[in-house]
Amino acid sequence: GKEAPLGGMPLRIVAVPHSPYLVVTSNGFGDQFLAVLNAGNEQVVERIPIKQGWAGLAVSPDAQRVYASAGAEDRVLVYRFANGHLTADGDIPLAPHSFPAGLALSPDGRRLYIAANLGNSAFAVDTGTRKVLYRQQVGAKPYTCALSASTGRLYVSNWGTNTVSVLVAADGKPVTEIQVQDKPGDLLATPDGALVFAANTDRNTVSVIDAKK
């Protein structure tokens, strides 16, 4: 394949549904930004500077909204997306010292789930009202979250405890905590929601979770 020069330290790339576009968040020690790439012609369409960010990025199923974690600013940035361009559309404020990291959207785009890395918790937010629906404690230093559509459960990877917390996505009620290996980072749920994969970043291994148990 080919490479598109972007710069920075890209931590997350998300495809925009039904389009050739990709959205990237870059969150290194230098300039931080969001970028839009056109996968069709392999060109960078634009770069939007941000003050803070940390890996969290989600695009709504209708391709009209982009959500980006703002890290130490304790908020999630919201953008409108149209014709390959991002337009700022306010934010979703969170409690102090939350430090939003990974994000996940419900299949209908009405709920945004947030792993709060310094708050040791997971948030659920109504994307229409931008109000917090619940905040639930999880393990230490949560990195990201993933939704299992078939079971209605939310999975949260916890760096600090080497676990994956399992919550009822609707109300945040704790279900269980699953021991994995060192520093679980990214999570991926299969399209049918039957399995969840956890990348153990300090072991170079992947834990496979049966999401239907």
C-alpha positions as a Python dict, from the first residue, in 0.01 Angstrom:
ca = {
    (1, 'G'): (0, 0, 0),
    (2, 'K'): (86, 368, -13),
    (3, 'E'): (147, 619, 264),
    (4, 'A'): (-9, 962, 301),
    (5, 'P'): (219, 1209, 483),
    (6, 'L'): (31, 1343, 785),
    (7, 'G'): (277, 1439, 1056),
    (8, 'G'): (214, 1437, 1430),
    (9, 'M'): (148, 1115, 1617),
    (10, 'P'): (-174, 957, 1485),
    (11, 'L'): (-343, 750, 1758),
    (12, 'R'): (-678, 668, 1600),
    (13, 'I'): (-826, 645, 1251),
    (14, 'V'): (-1200, 605, 1197),
    (15, 'A'): (-1375, 558, 864),
    (16, 'V'): (-1666, 787, 782),
    (17, 'P'): (-1963, 566, 677),
    (18, 'H'): (-2068, 564, 312),
    (19, 'S'): (-1780, 787, 202),
    (20, 'P'): (-1413, 772, 100),
    (21, 'Y'): (-1310, 976, 403),
    (22, 'L'): (-1116, 886, 717),
    (23, 'V'): (-1086, 1098, 1032),
    (24, 'V'): (-763, 1088, 1233),
    (25, 'T'): (-672, 1219, 1577),
    (26, 'S'): (-305, 1301, 1638),
    (27, 'N'): (-208, 1345, 2003),
    (28, 'G'): (168, 1356, 2044),
    (29, 'F'): (394, 1594, 2236),
    (30, 'G'): (396, 1849, 1954),
    (31, 'D'): (103, 2001, 1769),
    (32, 'Q'): (-220, 1810, 1821),
    (33, 'F'): (-487, 1799, 1554),
    (34, 'L'): (-773, 1621, 1382),
    (35, 'A'): (-726, 1541, 1014),
    (36, 'V'): (-950, 1430, 730),
    (37, 'L'): (-805, 1199, 466),
    (38, 'N'): (-956, 1102, 134),
    (39, 'A'): (-881, 731, 94),
    (40, 'G'): (-979, 749, -272),
    (41, 'N'): (-703, 984, -381),
    (42, 'E'): (-481, 934, -71),
    (43, 'Q'): (-475, 1304, 4),
    (44, 'V'): (-501, 1495, 333),
    (45, 'V'): (-809, 1717, 298),
    (46, 'E'): (-756, 1926, 611),
    (47, 'R'): (-596, 1942, 956),
    (48, 'I'): (-785, 2105, 1244),
    (49, 'P'): (-567, 2210, 1543),
    (50, 'I'): (-685, 2108, 1891),
    (51, 'K'): (-535, 2197, 2230),
    (52, 'Q'): (-564, 1853, 2389),
    (53, 'G'): (-657, 1503, 2282),
    (54, 'W'): (-598, 1141, 2367),
    (55, 'A'): (-696, 862, 2125),
    (56, 'G'): (-1074, 892, 2160),
    (57, 'L'): (-1251, 932, 1826),
    (58, 'A'): (-1596, 831, 1699),
    (59, 'V'): (-1808, 906, 1392),
    (60, 'S'): (-2187, 889, 1399),
    (61, 'P'): (-2359, 623, 1186),
    (62, 'D'): (-2518, 894, 969),
    (63, 'A'): (-2171, 1044, 908),
    (64, 'Q'): (-2285, 1387, 1028),
    (65, 'R'): (-2105, 1413, 1363),
    (66, 'V'): (-1751, 1349, 1482),
    (67, 'Y'): (-1659, 1317, 1850),
    (68, 'A'): (-1300, 1359, 1973),
    (69, 'S'): (-1165, 1326, 2326),
    (70, 'A'): (-999, 1641, 2457),
    (71, 'G'): (-798, 1467, 2731),
    (72, 'A'): (-695, 1701, 3013),
    (73, 'E'): (-960, 1956, 2912),
    (74, 'D'): (-1221, 1714, 3057),
    (75, 'R'): (-1451, 1738, 2758),
    (76, 'V'): (-1534, 1573, 2429),
    (77, 'L'): (-1514, 1793, 2119),
    (78, 'V'): (-1804, 1777, 1874),
    (79, 'Y'): (-1782, 1854, 1502),
    (80, 'R'): (-2024, 1855, 1214),
    (81, 'F'): (-1898, 1663, 912),
    (82, 'A'): (-1999, 1735, 552),
    (83, 'N'): (-1827, 1704, 215),
    (84, 'G'): (-1500, 1601, 372),
    (85, 'H'): (-1477, 1892, 615),
    (86, 'L'): (-1509, 1934, 992),
    (87, 'T'): (-1691, 2229, 1150),
    (88, 'A'): (-1673, 2287, 1526),
    (89, 'D'): (-2006, 2226, 1699),
    (90, 'G'): (-1939, 2278, 2069),
    (91, 'D'): (-1848, 2014, 2321),
    (92, 'I'): (-1966, 1771, 2589),
    (93, 'P'): (-1830, 1883, 2928),
    (94, 'L'): (-1740, 1619, 3186),
    (95, 'A'): (-1650, 1624, 3555),
    (96, 'P'): (-1311, 1769, 3652),
    (97, 'H'): (-1017, 1527, 3634),
    (98, 'S'): (-1206, 1284, 3412),
    (99, 'F'): (-959, 1288, 3122),
    (100, 'P'): (-1175, 1129, 2848),
    (101, 'A'): (-982, 872, 2647),
    (102, 'G'): (-1148, 606, 2429),
    (103, 'L'): (-1499, 654, 2288),
    (104, 'A'): (-1774, 429, 2153),
    (105, 'L'): (-2110, 512, 1997),
    (106, 'S'): (-2431, 310, 2014),
    (107, 'P'): (-2545, 168, 1676),
    (108, 'D'): (-2811, 441, 1645),
    (109, 'G'): (-2567, 715, 1743),
    (110, 'R'): (-2786, 835, 2030),
    (111, 'R'): (-2543, 744, 2307),
    (112, 'L'): (-2175, 813, 2343),
    (113, 'Y'): (-1976, 599, 2586),
    (114, 'I'): (-1656, 744, 2730),
    (115, 'A'): (-1364, 586, 2915),
    (116, 'A'): (-1249, 844, 3171),
    (117, 'N'): (-881, 759, 3223),
    (118, 'L'): (-810, 969, 3532),
    (119, 'G'): (-1163, 936, 3671),
    (120, 'N'): (-1147, 554, 3679),
    (121, 'S'): (-1497, 552, 3538),
    (122, 'A'): (-1715, 518, 3231),
    (123, 'F'): (-1968, 778, 3119),
    (124, 'A'): (-2277, 745, 2901),
    (125, 'V'): (-2394, 1064, 2730),
    (126, 'D'): (-2710, 1145, 2536),
    (127, 'T'): (-2573, 1286, 2209),
    (128, 'G'): (-2893, 1483, 2146),
    (129, 'T'): (-2899, 1673, 2475),
    (130, 'R'): (-2526, 1627, 2548),
    (131, 'K'): (-2615, 1544, 2906),
    (132, 'V'): (-2447, 1273, 3113),
    (133, 'L'): (-2685, 980, 3168),
    (134, 'Y'): (-2465, 798, 3414),
    (135, 'R'): (-2113, 765, 3546),
    (136, 'Q'): (-1997, 425, 3670),
    (137, 'Q'): (-1672, 334, 3844),
    (138, 'V'): (-1460, 74, 3662),
    (139, 'G'): (-1100, -43, 3706),
    (140, 'A'): (-799, 185, 3731),
    (141, 'K'): (-690, 396, 3433),
    (142, 'P'): (-952, 290, 3175),
    (143, 'Y'): (-825, 325, 2820),
    (144, 'T'): (-1121, 266, 2589),
    (145, 'C'): (-1461, 101, 2559),
    (146, 'A'): (-1656, -116, 2316),
    (147, 'L'): (-2025, -203, 2289),
    (148, 'S'): (-2161, -553, 2232),
    (149, 'A'): (-2478, -501, 2032),
    (150, 'S'): (-2614, -851, 2086),
    (151, 'T'): (-2589, -845, 2466),
    (152, 'G'): (-2630, -475, 2541),
    (153, 'R'): (-2310, -474, 2743),
    (154, 'L'): (-2033, -219, 2755),
    (155, 'Y'): (-1672, -336, 2784),
    (156, 'V'): (-1406, -107, 2931),
    (157, 'S'): (-1033, -186, 2921),
    (158, 'N'): (-842, -92, 3237),
    (159, 'W'): (-468, -25, 3212),
    (160, 'G'): (-416, 0, 3586),
    (161, 'T'): (-577, -329, 3690),
    (162, 'N'): (-515, -543, 3378),
    (163, 'T'): (-887, -608, 3354),
    (164, 'V'): (-1190, -548, 3134),
    (165, 'S'): (-1496, -417, 3317),
    (166, 'V'): (-1836, -530, 3191),
    (167, 'L'): (-2137, -301, 3241),
    (168, 'V'): (-2500, -302, 3136),
    (169, 'A'): (-2487, -36, 2867),
    (170, 'A'): (-2840, 90, 2935),
    (171, 'D'): (-2785, 194, 3297),
    (172, 'G'): (-2418, 132, 3380),
    (173, 'K'): (-2487, -149, 3626),
    (174, 'P'): (-2169, -355, 3683),
    (175, 'V'): (-2184, -713, 3555),
    (176, 'T'): (-1833, -846, 3614),
    (177, 'E'): (-1464, -770, 3577),
    (178, 'I'): (-1252, -998, 3359),
    (179, 'Q'): (-882, -1049, 3422),
    (180, 'V'): (-673, -1025, 3105),
    (181, 'Q'): (-302, -959, 3058),
    (182, 'D'): (-81, -655, 3102),
    (183, 'K'): (-209, -310, 3000),
    (184, 'P'): (-524, -390, 2796),
    (185, 'G'): (-571, -114, 2544),
    (186, 'D'): (-785, -128, 2232),
    (187, 'L'): (-1105, -332, 2230),
    (188, 'L'): (-1292, -466, 1929),
    (189, 'A'): (-1636, -628, 1931),
    (190, 'T'): (-1733, -852, 1640),
    (191, 'P'): (-2025, -723, 1428),
    (192, 'D'): (-2261, -977, 1584),
    (193, 'G'): (-2140, -882, 1931),
    (194, 'A'): (-2049, -1240, 2015),
    (195, 'L'): (-1680, -1181, 2086),
    (196, 'V'): (-1471, -896, 2222),
    (197, 'F'): (-1096, -876, 2160),
    (198, 'A'): (-865, -696, 2402),
    (199, 'A'): (-512, -598, 2294),
    (200, 'N'): (-270, -646, 2584),
    (201, 'T'): (-14, -380, 2503),
    (202, 'D'): (264, -487, 2742),
    (203, 'R'): (243, -852, 2636),
    (204, 'N'): (183, -826, 2260),
    (205, 'T'): (-109, -1064, 2302),
    (206, 'V'): (-484, -1053, 2245),
    (207, 'S'): (-745, -1179, 2492),
    (208, 'V'): (-1067, -1315, 2341),
    (209, 'I'): (-1380, -1261, 2550),
    (210, 'D'): (-1702, -1456, 2497),
    (211, 'A'): (-1952, -1170, 2514),
    (212, 'K'): (-2254, -1399, 2538),
    (213, 'K'): (-2158, -1548, 2874),
}
